[in-house]
Amino acid sequence: MLSIGAKTRGSGAYYVASQDGSEQPRAGAGYYLDGVEPAGRWIAPAGSALAEHAAEIDNTHFENLWEGYDRAGNALVRNAGSERRQTGWDLTFSADKSVSAAWAVAEDADRRAIEDAQQAAVESAIQLASDEAGYTRRGKGGQQREKVELTAATFQHGSSRAGDPQL
């Protein structure tokens, strides 16, 4: 299943289930970088700076990008740091409940195979989105449309807000 939502810097706290089952508020990029779940990974166009560093996501770099700044703190967009700036789109790819349940009780090798299959499916979907909907707007009032290749930060989560297994 796929759910999509626009994200802004000031869009409020997100909630994630902590390891003890209680819900913890995480504001902004903190939801993605909570330290409970595995480190994120970049999906980036070949030849891009992020593709060269496509291993694990560096938390500080991701937080800077979330705010609209590069690694050195230079603004990448006019409204960098603005509460109203759209930081990106949140595409949540949830495996079927039966897959998540199997993943939760699987032996390590099987669990990793399920995770790899989920990641491959997500990467295919991101590529399709890039091919079919990868556009940006430029110019006064955003009247010029330009084709772009999408860059995505992927983060694996293992539980629903209710604390149930949900890959």
CSV table of C-alpha atoms in Angstrom, one decimal:
chain,number,residue,atom,x,y,z
A,1,MET,CA,0.0,0.0,0.0
A,2,LEU,CA,1.2,3.5,-0.7
A,3,SER,CA,0.2,6.7,1.1
A,4,ILE,CA,1.4,10.1,0.0
A,5,GLY,CA,1.7,13.4,1.9
A,6,ALA,CA,3.3,16.8,1.4
A,7,LYS,CA,5.7,17.7,4.2
A,8,THR,CA,6.6,21.1,5.4
A,9,ARG,CA,9.2,22.1,8.0
A,10,GLY,CA,6.5,23.2,10.4
A,11,SER,CA,4.0,20.4,9.7
A,12,GLY,CA,4.0,19.3,13.4
A,13,ALA,CA,5.2,16.3,15.2
A,14,TYR,CA,5.0,12.7,13.9
A,15,TYR,CA,4.6,9.8,16.2
A,16,VAL,CA,6.6,6.6,16.1
A,17,ALA,CA,6.3,3.6,18.4
A,18,SER,CA,9.4,3.3,20.5
A,19,GLN,CA,11.0,0.0,21.5
A,20,ASP,CA,9.0,0.0,24.7
A,21,GLY,CA,5.7,0.4,22.8
A,22,SER,CA,4.9,3.9,23.9
A,23,GLU,CA,4.4,6.6,21.3
A,24,GLN,CA,7.1,9.3,21.1
A,25,PRO,CA,6.7,12.6,19.3
A,26,ARG,CA,9.3,13.4,16.7
A,27,ALA,CA,9.3,16.8,15.0
A,28,GLY,CA,10.5,17.4,11.5
A,29,ALA,CA,13.3,15.3,10.2
A,30,GLY,CA,13.7,13.7,13.6
A,31,TYR,CA,11.0,11.1,12.8
A,32,TYR,CA,13.2,9.7,10.1
A,33,LEU,CA,16.4,9.9,12.2
A,34,ASP,CA,15.1,8.5,15.5
A,35,GLY,CA,18.0,6.1,16.0
A,36,VAL,CA,15.5,3.2,16.7
A,37,GLU,CA,15.2,2.1,13.1
A,38,PRO,CA,18.0,1.3,10.6
A,39,ALA,CA,19.8,4.2,9.0
A,40,GLY,CA,18.3,5.5,5.8
A,41,ARG,CA,19.6,5.0,2.3
A,42,TRP,CA,19.7,7.4,-0.7
A,43,ILE,CA,18.1,6.6,-4.0
A,44,ALA,CA,19.7,9.2,-6.3
A,45,PRO,CA,20.3,9.7,-10.1
A,46,ALA,CA,23.6,8.2,-11.4
A,47,GLY,CA,26.3,10.8,-11.4
A,48,SER,CA,24.8,13.0,-8.7
A,49,ALA,CA,26.6,14.0,-5.6
A,50,LEU,CA,24.2,11.9,-3.5
A,51,ALA,CA,24.7,8.8,-5.7
A,52,GLU,CA,28.4,9.0,-4.9
A,53,HIS,CA,27.5,8.8,-1.2
A,54,ALA,CA,24.6,6.4,-1.7
A,55,ALA,CA,25.4,4.3,1.4
A,56,GLU,CA,23.8,5.3,4.7
A,57,ILE,CA,22.2,8.7,5.1
A,58,ASP,CA,24.3,11.1,7.2
A,59,ASN,CA,21.8,12.5,9.7
A,60,THR,CA,23.3,16.0,9.8
A,61,HIS,CA,23.3,16.2,6.0
A,62,PHE,CA,19.7,15.0,5.8
A,63,GLU,CA,18.6,17.6,8.4
A,64,ASN,CA,20.3,20.3,6.4
A,65,LEU,CA,18.5,19.2,3.2
A,66,TRP,CA,15.2,19.0,5.1
A,67,GLU,CA,15.7,22.7,6.1
A,68,GLY,CA,16.8,23.7,2.5
A,69,TYR,CA,20.6,23.9,3.0
A,70,ASP,CA,23.6,22.0,1.6
A,71,ARG,CA,26.3,20.2,3.7
A,72,ALA,CA,28.1,23.5,4.4
A,73,GLY,CA,24.9,25.4,5.4
A,74,ASN,CA,24.5,27.3,2.2
A,75,ALA,CA,20.9,27.9,1.2
A,76,LEU,CA,19.8,25.7,-1.8
A,77,VAL,CA,16.4,27.5,-2.2
A,78,ARG,CA,15.1,31.0,-1.5
A,79,ASN,CA,12.9,30.0,1.4
A,80,ALA,CA,15.5,27.8,3.2
A,81,GLY,CA,14.6,27.5,6.9
A,82,SER,CA,11.0,28.8,6.4
A,83,GLU,CA,8.3,27.2,8.5
A,84,ARG,CA,6.1,27.1,5.4
A,85,ARG,CA,8.6,25.7,2.9
A,86,GLN,CA,7.6,22.3,1.5
A,87,THR,CA,10.4,20.0,2.4
A,88,GLY,CA,9.3,17.2,0.1
A,89,TRP,CA,6.8,14.4,-0.3
A,90,ASP,CA,6.4,11.5,2.1
A,91,LEU,CA,5.7,8.3,0.2
A,92,THR,CA,5.0,5.5,2.7
A,93,PHE,CA,5.2,2.1,1.1
A,94,SER,CA,3.7,-0.5,3.5
A,95,ALA,CA,4.0,-4.2,2.9
A,96,ASP,CA,0.9,-6.3,3.2
A,97,LYS,CA,0.1,-7.2,6.8
A,98,SER,CA,0.8,-10.9,6.2
A,99,VAL,CA,4.3,-10.0,4.8
A,100,SER,CA,4.9,-7.8,7.9
A,101,ALA,CA,3.9,-10.5,10.2
A,102,ALA,CA,6.1,-13.1,8.5
A,103,TRP,CA,9.0,-10.6,8.6
A,104,ALA,CA,8.5,-10.0,12.3
A,105,VAL,CA,8.9,-13.7,13.2
A,106,ALA,CA,11.4,-14.7,10.5
A,107,GLU,CA,14.9,-16.0,11.1
A,108,ASP,CA,17.6,-13.4,10.3
A,109,ALA,CA,18.4,-14.6,6.7
A,110,ASP,CA,14.7,-14.7,5.8
A,111,ARG,CA,14.0,-11.4,7.5
A,112,ARG,CA,16.8,-9.8,5.4
A,113,ALA,CA,15.4,-11.4,2.2
A,114,ILE,CA,12.0,-9.9,2.9
A,115,GLU,CA,13.6,-6.5,3.7
A,116,ASP,CA,15.6,-6.7,0.4
A,117,ALA,CA,12.5,-7.5,-1.6
A,118,GLN,CA,10.6,-4.6,0.0
A,119,GLN,CA,13.5,-2.2,-0.7
A,120,ALA,CA,13.7,-3.4,-4.3
A,121,ALA,CA,9.9,-2.8,-4.7
A,122,VAL,CA,10.3,0.7,-3.2
A,123,GLU,CA,13.2,1.5,-5.6
A,124,SER,CA,11.2,0.4,-8.6
A,125,ALA,CA,8.3,2.6,-7.5
A,126,ILE,CA,10.5,5.6,-7.0
A,127,GLN,CA,12.0,5.1,-10.5
A,128,LEU,CA,8.5,4.9,-12.0
A,129,ALA,CA,7.5,8.1,-10.1
A,130,SER,CA,10.7,9.8,-11.4
A,131,ASP,CA,10.0,8.7,-15.0
A,132,GLU,CA,6.3,9.6,-15.0
A,133,ALA,CA,6.0,12.5,-12.5
A,134,GLY,CA,9.5,13.9,-12.0
A,135,TYR,CA,8.9,17.6,-12.8
A,136,THR,CA,9.7,20.9,-11.1
A,137,ARG,CA,8.4,24.4,-11.7
A,138,ARG,CA,10.6,27.4,-12.4
A,139,GLY,CA,10.3,31.0,-13.2
A,140,LYS,CA,7.9,33.6,-12.0
A,141,GLY,CA,4.8,31.9,-10.5
A,142,GLY,CA,6.3,28.5,-11.4
A,143,GLN,CA,5.0,28.7,-14.9
A,144,GLN,CA,7.8,26.8,-16.5
A,145,ARG,CA,7.8,23.0,-16.1
A,146,GLU,CA,11.1,21.1,-16.3
A,147,LYS,CA,11.7,17.4,-16.2
A,148,VAL,CA,14.0,16.2,-13.4
A,149,GLU,CA,15.2,13.0,-11.9
A,150,LEU,CA,13.9,12.4,-8.4
A,151,THR,CA,16.1,11.8,-5.4
A,152,ALA,CA,14.7,9.9,-2.4
A,153,ALA,CA,15.8,9.2,1.1
A,154,THR,CA,14.5,5.8,2.1
A,155,PHE,CA,13.9,4.8,5.7
A,156,GLN,CA,12.8,1.3,6.9
A,157,HIS,CA,10.3,1.2,9.8
A,158,GLY,CA,9.2,-1.9,11.5
A,159,SER,CA,6.1,-1.1,13.4
A,160,SER,CA,2.8,0.8,13.1
A,161,ARG,CA,1.7,3.5,15.5
A,162,ALA,CA,-0.1,0.8,17.5
A,163,GLY,CA,3.2,-1.1,17.8
A,164,ASP,CA,2.1,-3.9,15.4
A,165,PRO,CA,4.7,-5.3,13.0
A,166,GLN,CA,4.5,-3.1,9.8
A,167,LEU,CA,7.4,-3.2,7.3
